[in-house]
């Protein structure tokens, strides 16, 4: 019997945030979240502050609870994740290349993962301009990770995410 934990990043807590999905989907989403957090590479750009992921949000069919998977045609919904970083420079593809490569190698063709990266200032501008495209998706999305709420990855979790 697993021991209860107070670590809000415990795998079970993250999976509970997507508890409406089948177990395999919960594990895949948790794995993608952990890989993103572990392999975000902010050192690839020169920014005035250290790079931080502020939030990871699941949007799209898996958040709206209308995902599909057809085993006969191998047709399935993509995982759509929005990542909010603390500075616009960290939206650079170089910061995410390794994470994308590891996600591709770990999950293969079992699922497709679409990542969109926004900065905190992008979100502030969307709020000021009342951009319904962005705001509606954030509102309907499921926050998988929030820096102000969730614990950092432990060394064990970082090790589990290593290829």
C-alpha positions as a Python dict, from the first residue, in 0.01 Angstrom:
ca = {
    (1, 'X'): (0, 0, 0),
    (2, 'X'): (155, 333, -104),
    (3, 'X'): (224, 578, 172),
    (4, 'X'): (31, 905, 159),
    (5, 'X'): (234, 1205, 60),
    (6, 'X'): (212, 1579, 113),
    (7, 'X'): (410, 1647, -204),
    (8, 'X'): (159, 1812, -437),
    (9, 'X'): (363, 1697, -736),
    (10, 'X'): (318, 1335, -639),
    (11, 'X'): (238, 1139, -952),
    (12, 'X'): (-102, 1038, -810),
    (13, 'X'): (-202, 1402, -751),
    (14, 'X'): (-115, 1504, -1107),
    (15, 'X'): (-302, 1201, -1243),
    (16, 'X'): (-604, 1288, -1025),
    (17, 'X'): (-621, 1627, -1200),
    (18, 'X'): (-709, 1428, -1513),
    (19, 'X'): (-903, 1160, -1327),
    (20, 'X'): (-1179, 1162, -1590),
    (21, 'X'): (-940, 993, -1835),
    (22, 'X'): (-851, 627, -1857),
    (23, 'X'): (-547, 525, -1655),
    (24, 'X'): (-311, 501, -1956),
    (25, 'X'): (-396, 857, -2062),
    (26, 'X'): (-345, 981, -1706),
    (27, 'X'): (2, 822, -1698),
    (28, 'X'): (96, 965, -2038),
    (29, 'X'): (-9, 1317, -1943),
    (30, 'X'): (178, 1294, -1612),
    (31, 'X'): (486, 1168, -1796),
    (32, 'X'): (473, 1453, -2049),
    (33, 'X'): (433, 1706, -1766),
    (34, 'X'): (734, 1564, -1582),
    (35, 'X'): (948, 1559, -1899),
    (36, 'X'): (860, 1922, -1975),
    (37, 'X'): (956, 2029, -1625),
    (38, 'X'): (1275, 1828, -1624),
    (39, 'X'): (1406, 1909, -1972),
    (40, 'X'): (1308, 2274, -2015),
    (41, 'X'): (1639, 2425, -2130),
    (42, 'X'): (1643, 2795, -2045),
    (43, 'X'): (2022, 2812, -2070),
    (44, 'X'): (1995, 2810, -2451),
    (45, 'X'): (1898, 3180, -2447),
    (46, 'X'): (2044, 3482, -2272),
    (47, 'X'): (1768, 3640, -2065),
    (48, 'X'): (1769, 3899, -1788),
    (49, 'X'): (1628, 3647, -1539),
    (50, 'X'): (1643, 3271, -1478),
    (51, 'X'): (1397, 3069, -1685),
    (52, 'X'): (1094, 2924, -1509),
    (53, 'X'): (787, 2736, -1614),
    (54, 'X'): (500, 2914, -1441),
    (55, 'X'): (219, 2687, -1555),
    (56, 'X'): (140, 2383, -1770),
    (57, 'X'): (-221, 2361, -1888),
    (58, 'X'): (-395, 2075, -2066),
    (59, 'X'): (-640, 2214, -2319),
    (60, 'X'): (-844, 2066, -2601),
    (61, 'X'): (-1043, 1743, -2610),
    (62, 'X'): (-874, 1581, -2308),
    (63, 'X'): (-959, 1881, -2091),
    (64, 'X'): (-1311, 1912, -2237),
    (65, 'X'): (-1373, 1542, -2181),
    (66, 'X'): (-1456, 1473, -2547),
    (67, 'X'): (-1139, 1294, -2657),
    (68, 'X'): (-1154, 997, -2888),
    (69, 'X'): (-943, 698, -2974),
    (70, 'X'): (-1030, 457, -3253),
    (71, 'X'): (-813, 145, -3236),
    (72, 'X'): (-926, 26, -3580),
    (73, 'X'): (-811, 335, -3768),
    (74, 'X'): (-545, 438, -3517),
    (75, 'X'): (-712, 778, -3504),
    (76, 'X'): (-686, 966, -3174),
    (77, 'X'): (-695, 1311, -3022),
    (78, 'X'): (-368, 1494, -2963),
    (79, 'X'): (-260, 1607, -2619),
    (80, 'X'): (-262, 1986, -2634),
    (81, 'X'): (-54, 2155, -2366),
    (82, 'X'): (4, 2524, -2314),
    (83, 'X'): (312, 2622, -2120),
    (84, 'X'): (344, 2964, -1958),
    (85, 'X'): (700, 3084, -1892),
    (86, 'X'): (821, 3384, -1697),
    (87, 'X'): (991, 3568, -1987),
    (88, 'X'): (923, 3590, -2364),
    (89, 'X'): (1277, 3474, -2450),
    (90, 'X'): (1198, 3131, -2304),
    (91, 'X'): (943, 3070, -2580),
    (92, 'X'): (1240, 3002, -2808),
    (93, 'X'): (1237, 2656, -2968),
    (94, 'X'): (1587, 2592, -2835),
    (95, 'X'): (1449, 2587, -2481),
    (96, 'X'): (1210, 2306, -2570),
    (97, 'X'): (1399, 2096, -2827),
    (98, 'X'): (1530, 1835, -2584),
    (99, 'X'): (1194, 1800, -2407),
    (100, 'X'): (1018, 1752, -2742),
    (101, 'X'): (1275, 1492, -2850),
    (102, 'X'): (1238, 1296, -2526),
    (103, 'X'): (857, 1309, -2542),
    (104, 'X'): (876, 1175, -2898),
    (105, 'X'): (1117, 896, -2802),
    (106, 'X'): (932, 799, -2481),
    (107, 'X'): (576, 805, -2616),
    (108, 'X'): (650, 726, -2980),
    (109, 'X'): (341, 694, -3194),
    (110, 'X'): (111, 610, -2901),
    (111, 'X'): (4, 973, -2891),
    (112, 'X'): (74, 1310, -3046),
    (113, 'X'): (169, 1603, -2823),
    (114, 'X'): (116, 1963, -2933),
    (115, 'X'): (296, 2227, -2728),
    (116, 'X'): (228, 2600, -2735),
    (117, 'X'): (448, 2826, -2526),
    (118, 'X'): (330, 3164, -2396),
    (119, 'X'): (499, 3414, -2168),
    (120, 'X'): (335, 3573, -1866),
    (121, 'X'): (325, 3898, -2062),
    (122, 'X'): (134, 3723, -2345),
    (123, 'X'): (-131, 3622, -2093),
    (124, 'X'): (-145, 3973, -1944),
    (125, 'X'): (-193, 4121, -2292),
    (126, 'X'): (-465, 3864, -2370),
    (127, 'X'): (-647, 3965, -2051),
    (128, 'X'): (-612, 4336, -2130),
    (129, 'X'): (-738, 4283, -2485),
    (130, 'X'): (-1001, 4033, -2374),
    (131, 'X'): (-868, 3779, -2622),
    (132, 'X'): (-1135, 3511, -2599),
    (133, 'X'): (-929, 3253, -2793),
    (134, 'X'): (-661, 3243, -2523),
    (135, 'X'): (-872, 3321, -2219),
    (136, 'X'): (-1146, 3067, -2297),
    (137, 'X'): (-893, 2788, -2340),
    (138, 'X'): (-713, 2873, -2019),
    (139, 'X'): (-1046, 2888, -1836),
    (140, 'X'): (-1160, 2551, -1976),
    (141, 'X'): (-816, 2390, -1941),
    (142, 'X'): (-682, 2176, -1659),
    (143, 'X'): (-375, 2310, -1482),
    (144, 'X'): (-132, 2021, -1451),
    (145, 'X'): (144, 2228, -1293),
    (146, 'X'): (155, 2572, -1133),
    (147, 'X'): (486, 2697, -995),
    (148, 'X'): (319, 2885, -710),
    (149, 'X'): (136, 2573, -592),
    (150, 'X'): (329, 2263, -686),
    (151, 'X'): (646, 2120, -539),
    (152, 'X'): (963, 2103, -743),
    (153, 'X'): (1059, 1771, -896),
    (154, 'X'): (1253, 1551, -657),
    (155, 'X'): (1583, 1401, -767),
    (156, 'X'): (1403, 1066, -801),
    (157, 'X'): (1142, 1216, -1036),
    (158, 'X'): (1415, 1388, -1234),
    (159, 'X'): (1593, 1053, -1263),
    (160, 'X'): (1273, 882, -1381),
    (161, 'X'): (1238, 1138, -1658),
    (162, 'X'): (1592, 1080, -1787),
    (163, 'X'): (1615, 877, -2106),
}
